[in-house]
Coordinates of C-alpha atoms in Angstrom, one line a residue:
M60 CA -5.6 21.1 -14.6
A61 CA -2.7 18.7 -13.6
R62 CA -3.4 15.0 -13.3
K63 CA -0.3 13.1 -12.3
L64 CA 0.5 9.5 -11.2
L65 CA 3.8 9.2 -9.3
L66 CA 5.3 5.8 -9.2
A67 CA 7.7 6.0 -6.2
S68 CA 10.1 3.2 -5.2
A69 CA 10.3 2.0 -1.7
G70 CA 12.2 4.6 0.4
A71 CA 11.9 7.3 -2.3
G72 CA 10.7 10.0 0.1
K73 CA 7.2 10.2 -1.2
S74 CA 5.8 11.5 2.1
R75 CA 8.3 14.4 2.0
R76 CA 7.4 15.2 -1.6
I77 CA 3.6 15.2 -0.8
A78 CA 4.2 17.4 2.3
E79 CA 6.4 19.9 0.4
K80 CA 3.8 20.3 -2.4
A81 CA 0.9 20.6 0.1
L82 CA 2.8 23.3 2.0
E83 CA 3.4 25.2 -1.3
H84 CA -0.3 25.3 -1.9
A85 CA -1.0 26.3 1.7
A86 CA 1.5 29.1 1.5
A87 CA -0.3 30.5 -1.5
G88 CA -3.6 30.5 0.5
R89 CA -5.1 27.4 -1.2
K90 CA -6.7 24.5 0.7
V91 CA -5.3 21.1 0.2
L92 CA -6.6 17.6 0.9
L93 CA -4.2 14.7 1.6
L94 CA -5.7 11.2 1.5
T95 CA -4.2 7.8 2.4
Y96 CA -5.4 4.4 3.3
T97 CA -3.6 3.3 6.5
I98 CA -3.6 5.1 9.9
N99 CA 0.2 4.7 10.1
N100 CA 0.7 6.7 6.9
Q101 CA -1.7 9.4 8.0
G102 CA 0.6 9.8 10.9
E103 CA 3.6 9.9 8.7
L104 CA 2.2 12.6 6.5
V105 CA 1.3 14.8 9.5
K106 CA 4.8 14.1 11.0
E107 CA 6.5 15.2 7.7
I108 CA 4.4 18.3 7.4
C109 CA 5.2 19.3 11.0
R110 CA 8.9 18.5 10.5
L111 CA 9.0 20.9 7.5
N112 CA 6.7 23.6 8.8
S113 CA 6.7 23.1 12.7
C114 CA 2.9 22.7 12.6
Q115 CA 0.1 21.5 10.3
P116 CA -1.5 24.6 8.6
E117 CA -5.3 24.8 8.9
N118 CA -5.6 24.7 5.1
V119 CA -3.8 21.3 4.9
V120 CA -6.2 18.5 5.7
V121 CA -5.1 14.9 6.2
K122 CA -7.7 12.2 6.0
G123 CA -8.0 8.4 5.7
W124 CA -9.7 7.0 2.6
F125 CA -12.7 5.6 4.4
N126 CA -13.3 8.8 6.4
F127 CA -13.0 10.8 3.1
L128 CA -15.6 8.6 1.4
L129 CA -18.0 8.9 4.3
E130 CA -17.6 12.5 5.3
D131 CA -17.0 14.2 1.9
M132 CA -18.6 12.0 -0.7
I133 CA -21.5 10.3 1.1
R134 CA -23.0 12.1 4.1
P135 CA -23.7 15.5 2.4
Y136 CA -26.0 13.7 -0.1
Q137 CA -26.7 10.3 1.5
Q138 CA -30.5 10.8 1.7
C139 CA -30.8 9.9 -2.0
I140 CA -29.9 6.3 -1.0
V141 CA -29.8 6.0 2.8
P142 CA -32.5 8.2 4.6
D143 CA -31.1 8.1 8.1
R144 CA -27.7 9.6 9.0
I145 CA -24.9 7.1 8.7
S146 CA -23.4 6.9 12.2
G147 CA -19.9 5.6 11.2
V148 CA -18.3 2.7 9.4
L149 CA -18.0 -1.1 10.1
L150 CA -14.7 -2.6 9.0
N151 CA -15.5 -5.7 7.0
P152 CA -12.9 -8.5 6.4
G153 CA -15.1 -9.8 3.6
N154 CA -18.6 -9.6 2.1
P155 CA -20.9 -8.8 5.1
H156 CA -24.0 -10.2 3.3
L157 CA -22.8 -13.8 3.0
V158 CA -24.5 -16.3 5.3
P159 CA -21.8 -17.4 7.8
G160 CA -20.1 -20.4 6.5
K161 CA -21.9 -20.3 3.1
N162 CA -21.2 -18.8 -0.3
Y163 CA -24.7 -17.2 -0.8
A164 CA -26.1 -13.9 0.5
M165 CA -28.8 -13.3 3.1
K166 CA -32.2 -12.3 1.9
G167 CA -33.1 -8.6 1.7
R168 CA -29.5 -7.4 1.2
S169 CA -29.5 -6.9 -2.6
E170 CA -28.6 -3.4 -3.9
R171 CA -32.1 -2.7 -5.1
L172 CA -35.6 -3.9 -3.9
D173 CA -38.7 -3.1 -6.0
G174 CA -36.6 -0.9 -8.2
K175 CA -35.3 1.3 -5.4
F176 CA -32.0 1.4 -3.6
N177 CA -31.9 -0.8 -0.6
P178 CA -30.2 0.9 2.4
L179 CA -29.4 -2.5 4.0
H180 CA -27.1 -3.3 1.1
F181 CA -24.8 -0.5 2.3
V182 CA -25.4 -0.1 6.1
T183 CA -26.0 -2.2 9.1
P184 CA -29.5 -2.7 10.5
G185 CA -30.1 -0.9 13.8
D186 CA -26.9 1.3 14.2
N187 CA -26.7 2.4 10.6
R188 CA -23.0 2.0 10.1
A189 CA -21.7 1.8 6.5
H190 CA -20.0 -1.4 5.5
T191 CA -16.4 -0.6 4.3
Y192 CA -16.8 -3.5 1.8
Y193 CA -19.4 -1.3 0.0
L194 CA -18.3 2.2 1.0
A195 CA -16.7 3.2 -2.3
K196 CA -19.6 1.7 -4.2
L197 CA -22.0 3.8 -2.0
A198 CA -20.0 6.9 -2.7
A199 CA -20.0 6.2 -6.4
R200 CA -23.8 5.6 -6.3
V201 CA -24.3 8.9 -4.4
H202 CA -22.2 10.8 -6.9
S203 CA -24.1 9.3 -9.8
E204 CA -27.6 10.0 -8.2
T205 CA -26.7 13.6 -7.5
K206 CA -25.4 14.1 -11.1
G207 CA -21.8 14.7 -9.9
R208 CA -22.6 17.1 -7.1
A209 CA -20.6 15.0 -4.5
A210 CA -17.3 15.5 -6.3
H211 CA -18.0 19.0 -7.6
R212 CA -18.6 20.1 -4.1
L213 CA -15.0 19.2 -3.3
A214 CA -13.8 21.4 -6.0
E215 CA -15.4 24.4 -4.2
I216 CA -13.4 23.5 -1.1
Y217 CA -10.0 22.2 -2.3
S218 CA -7.6 23.4 -4.9
A219 CA -5.5 20.3 -4.8
I220 CA -5.9 16.6 -3.7
F221 CA -3.1 14.2 -3.2
V222 CA -3.9 10.5 -2.8
D223 CA -1.1 8.5 -1.2
E224 CA -0.8 4.7 -1.1
V225 CA -2.8 4.5 -4.3
Q226 CA -1.7 0.9 -4.8
D227 CA -4.1 -0.1 -2.0
L228 CA -7.2 1.2 -3.8
V229 CA -9.2 -1.2 -5.9
G230 CA -12.5 -1.6 -7.8
W231 CA -15.0 1.1 -6.9
D232 CA -12.3 3.3 -5.5
Y233 CA -11.3 4.1 -9.0
D234 CA -14.8 5.3 -9.8
I235 CA -14.2 7.9 -7.1
I236 CA -10.8 9.0 -8.5
K237 CA -12.5 9.3 -11.9
A238 CA -15.2 11.5 -10.4
L239 CA -12.6 13.8 -9.0
T240 CA -10.9 14.1 -12.3
E241 CA -14.1 15.4 -13.9
T242 CA -14.1 18.5 -11.6
N243 CA -12.1 21.7 -11.9
I244 CA -9.8 20.8 -9.0
L245 CA -6.5 22.4 -10.0
E246 CA -4.2 19.5 -9.1
I247 CA -4.8 15.8 -8.5
E248 CA -1.7 13.7 -7.8
C249 CA -1.9 10.0 -7.0
V250 CA 1.3 8.5 -5.4
G251 CA 2.2 4.9 -4.7
D252 CA 4.2 1.8 -5.6
F253 CA 2.1 -1.1 -6.9
R254 CA 4.9 -3.4 -5.9
Q255 CA 4.0 -2.7 -2.3
A256 CA 0.3 -3.6 -2.7
V257 CA -0.2 -5.9 0.3
Y258 CA -3.4 -4.4 1.6
Q259 CA -6.5 -3.4 -0.3
T260 CA -9.5 -1.3 0.8
S261 CA -12.0 -4.0 -0.2
E262 CA -12.2 -7.6 -1.4
T263 CA -14.6 -6.6 -4.3
N264 CA -14.2 -8.5 -7.5
K265 CA -14.8 -5.3 -9.5
L266 CA -11.9 -4.2 -11.7
P267 CA -9.2 -3.0 -11.5
Q268 CA -7.5 -5.5 -9.3
D269 CA -3.9 -6.0 -10.3
S270 CA -1.2 -3.4 -11.1
T271 CA -1.5 -3.7 -14.8
E272 CA -5.3 -3.0 -14.7
K273 CA -4.8 -0.1 -12.3
L274 CA -2.1 1.5 -14.4
A275 CA -4.4 1.2 -17.4
Q276 CA -7.2 2.9 -15.5
F277 CA -5.0 5.8 -14.7
N278 CA -3.9 6.1 -18.3
N279 CA -7.6 6.1 -19.4
M280 CA -8.3 8.8 -16.9
G281 CA -5.7 11.1 -18.5
F282 CA -3.0 10.8 -15.7
I283 CA 0.5 11.6 -16.7
S284 CA 2.9 9.0 -15.2
E285 CA 6.2 10.0 -13.6
S286 CA 8.7 7.8 -11.8
L287 CA 10.6 8.5 -8.6
A288 CA 13.0 5.6 -8.9
I289 CA 15.3 6.4 -6.0
S290 CA 15.8 5.1 -2.5
W291 CA 17.0 7.0 0.5
R292 CA 16.8 3.9 2.6
C293 CA 18.4 0.9 0.8
L294 CA 21.9 0.2 -0.5
Q295 CA 22.2 -0.4 -4.3
A296 CA 22.6 -4.1 -3.9
I297 CA 19.3 -4.3 -2.0
C298 CA 17.5 -2.1 -4.6
G299 CA 18.8 -4.3 -7.4
I300 CA 17.5 -7.6 -6.0
A301 CA 14.1 -6.0 -5.0
D302 CA 13.7 -4.6 -8.6
R303 CA 14.1 -8.0 -10.1
L304 CA 10.9 -9.2 -8.5
H305 CA 8.8 -7.1 -11.0
S306 CA 11.3 -6.6 -13.8
Q307 CA 9.1 -8.6 -16.2
E308 CA 6.3 -6.1 -15.9
G309 CA 8.1 -3.3 -17.6
H310 CA 6.4 -0.6 -15.5
Y311 CA 9.3 0.5 -13.3
L312 CA 12.7 2.1 -13.9
P313 CA 15.7 0.7 -12.1
T314 CA 15.9 2.1 -8.5
M315 CA 19.0 4.1 -7.8
S316 CA 20.2 4.2 -4.2
N317 CA 21.0 7.6 -2.8
V318 CA 22.6 6.1 0.3
E319 CA 26.2 7.3 0.1
D320 CA 27.5 7.0 3.7
V321 CA 27.3 3.7 5.6
P322 CA 27.9 4.1 9.4
L323 CA 31.1 2.4 10.5
Q324 CA 29.3 -0.2 12.6
Y325 CA 27.5 -1.5 9.5
A326 CA 30.2 -1.0 6.9
G327 CA 31.8 -4.4 7.4
H328 CA 28.7 -6.3 6.5
Q329 CA 26.6 -4.7 3.8
G330 CA 24.6 -6.1 0.9
V331 CA 22.6 -9.3 0.4
F332 CA 23.7 -12.6 2.0
A333 CA 22.9 -16.3 1.8
V334 CA 23.3 -17.9 5.2
P335 CA 23.5 -21.7 5.7
K336 CA 20.5 -22.9 7.7
A337 CA 22.7 -24.5 10.2
R338 CA 24.3 -21.1 11.0
L339 CA 21.2 -18.9 11.2
R340 CA 21.3 -18.6 14.9
E341 CA 25.0 -17.7 14.8
Y342 CA 24.1 -15.0 12.2
I343 CA 21.3 -13.6 14.3
E344 CA 23.6 -13.4 17.4
T345 CA 26.3 -11.7 15.4
Y346 CA 24.3 -9.1 13.5
R347 CA 21.0 -8.8 15.4
P348 CA 18.8 -8.3 12.3
A349 CA 15.1 -7.8 12.4
I350 CA 13.5 -11.1 11.4
L351 CA 10.8 -10.9 8.7
R352 CA 8.6 -14.0 8.2
W353 CA 5.5 -15.1 6.3
N354 CA 3.5 -15.7 9.5
R355 CA 4.0 -16.5 13.2
S356 CA 4.4 -20.2 12.6
T357 CA 7.4 -19.7 10.3
Q358 CA 10.5 -21.1 12.1
K359 CA 8.9 -20.1 15.4
E360 CA 11.8 -21.5 17.5
L361 CA 14.3 -19.3 15.7
C362 CA 12.2 -16.2 16.3
D363 CA 11.7 -16.6 20.0
G364 CA 13.1 -13.6 21.9
Q365 CA 14.0 -11.8 18.6
T366 CA 12.5 -8.8 16.9
A367 CA 10.2 -10.4 14.3
Y368 CA 7.4 -9.2 12.0
N369 CA 5.1 -10.8 9.6
F370 CA 5.6 -9.6 6.0
G371 CA 2.2 -7.9 6.0
E372 CA 3.0 -6.0 9.2
C373 CA 6.4 -4.6 8.3
K374 CA 5.2 -2.2 5.5
G375 CA 6.2 1.3 6.3
L376 CA 9.0 0.2 8.7
G377 CA 12.7 0.3 8.2
F378 CA 15.6 -1.6 9.8
E379 CA 19.4 -1.5 9.6
R380 CA 19.6 -5.2 9.0
V381 CA 17.0 -7.8 8.0
L382 CA 16.8 -11.6 7.9
I383 CA 14.1 -13.0 5.7
L384 CA 12.6 -16.4 6.5
P385 CA 11.0 -17.2 3.2
P386 CA 8.2 -19.6 2.2
A387 CA 8.7 -21.9 -0.8
K388 CA 8.1 -19.5 -3.6
H389 CA 10.3 -16.8 -2.0
A390 CA 13.0 -19.4 -1.4
K391 CA 13.0 -20.4 -5.1
F392 CA 13.3 -16.7 -6.2
L393 CA 16.2 -16.1 -3.7
S394 CA 17.8 -19.3 -5.2
G395 CA 17.8 -17.5 -8.6
D396 CA 14.6 -18.8 -10.1
M397 CA 13.1 -15.7 -11.9
Q398 CA 10.0 -17.7 -12.8
A399 CA 9.2 -18.6 -9.1
F400 CA 6.0 -16.5 -9.1
D401 CA 4.8 -17.4 -12.6
G402 CA 1.3 -18.8 -12.5
S403 CA 0.3 -17.1 -9.2
E404 CA -3.3 -15.9 -9.3
T405 CA -2.3 -12.6 -7.6
D406 CA 0.8 -10.5 -6.9
D407 CA 0.4 -10.7 -3.2
S408 CA 3.2 -13.1 -2.5
R409 CA 5.7 -11.3 -4.9
N410 CA 4.7 -8.0 -3.4
K411 CA 5.2 -9.1 0.2
L412 CA 8.8 -10.2 -0.6
Y413 CA 9.4 -6.9 -2.3
V414 CA 8.2 -5.1 0.9
A415 CA 10.4 -7.4 3.1
I416 CA 13.6 -6.8 1.1
T417 CA 13.1 -3.0 0.9
R418 CA 12.8 -2.7 4.7
A419 CA 16.6 -3.1 5.0
R420 CA 19.0 -0.2 4.9
Y421 CA 22.4 -2.0 5.0
S422 CA 22.0 -5.8 4.8
V423 CA 19.5 -8.4 3.8
A424 CA 20.0 -12.1 4.6
F425 CA 18.1 -15.3 3.8
P426 CA 18.6 -19.0 4.5
Y427 CA 20.7 -21.1 2.1
E428 CA 20.4 -24.8 1.6
G429 CA 22.9 -25.5 -1.2
G430 CA 22.7 -25.0 -4.9
N431 CA 22.2 -21.6 -6.6
I432 CA 21.6 -18.2 -5.0
I433 CA 20.2 -15.1 -6.8
E434 CA 22.7 -13.0 -8.7
G435 CA 23.9 -10.1 -6.6
A436 CA 23.9 -12.0 -3.3
Q437 CA 26.9 -13.4 -1.6
A438 CA 27.6 -16.1 0.9
W439 CA 28.0 -15.8 4.6
P440 CA 30.7 -16.8 5.4
L441 CA 32.2 -16.9 1.9
E442 CA 33.7 -20.4 2.1
N443 CA 30.2 -21.9 2.8
L444 CA 28.8 -21.3 -0.7
D445 CA 29.0 -24.2 -3.1
P446 CA 30.7 -23.4 -6.4

């Protein structure tokens, strides 16, 4: 039984790989389940399957992670914890049991009352919707209470399961992956890039949280790691600077660009550029890059009338040219400070810059205020860079 973790660089073509492998199983008459977190990526997987096969075969199922937890892991056996049918899910931005404006929980919402499971820990009163904050935890509890029947039932339906965007999973989600590995499902492949972890399924404090902890969990579960360190999107200069954001972690091979031909209209300005702040508007008017920013208040006057995205919104997108408007830590890194993110409590800021840089196909630019710039970048125009 194959258990594989594929570490795929940004633009590596992971959706195509998953689609190809799923179609191989389907052609052999086997049923396959494809799981991913975001709605956008569900659409990408379906689109890639249809591009390769003209349609989505009946035995290739694409689901979101939350729908999978509810429909496949929880509902068939939910009565062991929640007696009445769960009607759906309620998306939670944080712990739903905290008293508004306080850091303590409401009464009657603990996981157990009088030694029994408390349904109101997991579902809303009245309409019986499952809190997404506790959805994976509920699935894990159901699996445990049924002595593994929840996951083993899936082995009777699916020969292979592919989990995309695995970097977005956290905490209790890994208990579910572990439950799947304990079945006789022929193939389980988890695919992702932990450098692109800018979302997560829950704000739970349960481990694993960061990329090192997650990779250790996969190793403990017996997954064999494989790298897909290529990019069909970014030029080599862009790959090189993006790679340096996580080079100290030692988990990733250098990304090799497979972009060989640059269209004539982009060939005269390709790579990574430092632009004097005073000439940013001139740069924008000359090259019309997509503007990527920390949030909507970042240099708002410069973004008016331009194509602009927050760092967290641009994941999954690609642009010919990108201009990054960086906050302080990002600016320090782009000035050549490789320790700019040291001491950060999470990888969120580092990861968002990685995502922003790797949206670009042919050029990345960032503001320059004098002093150093990161190795591999060049000035625009050349004479404006201090020696």
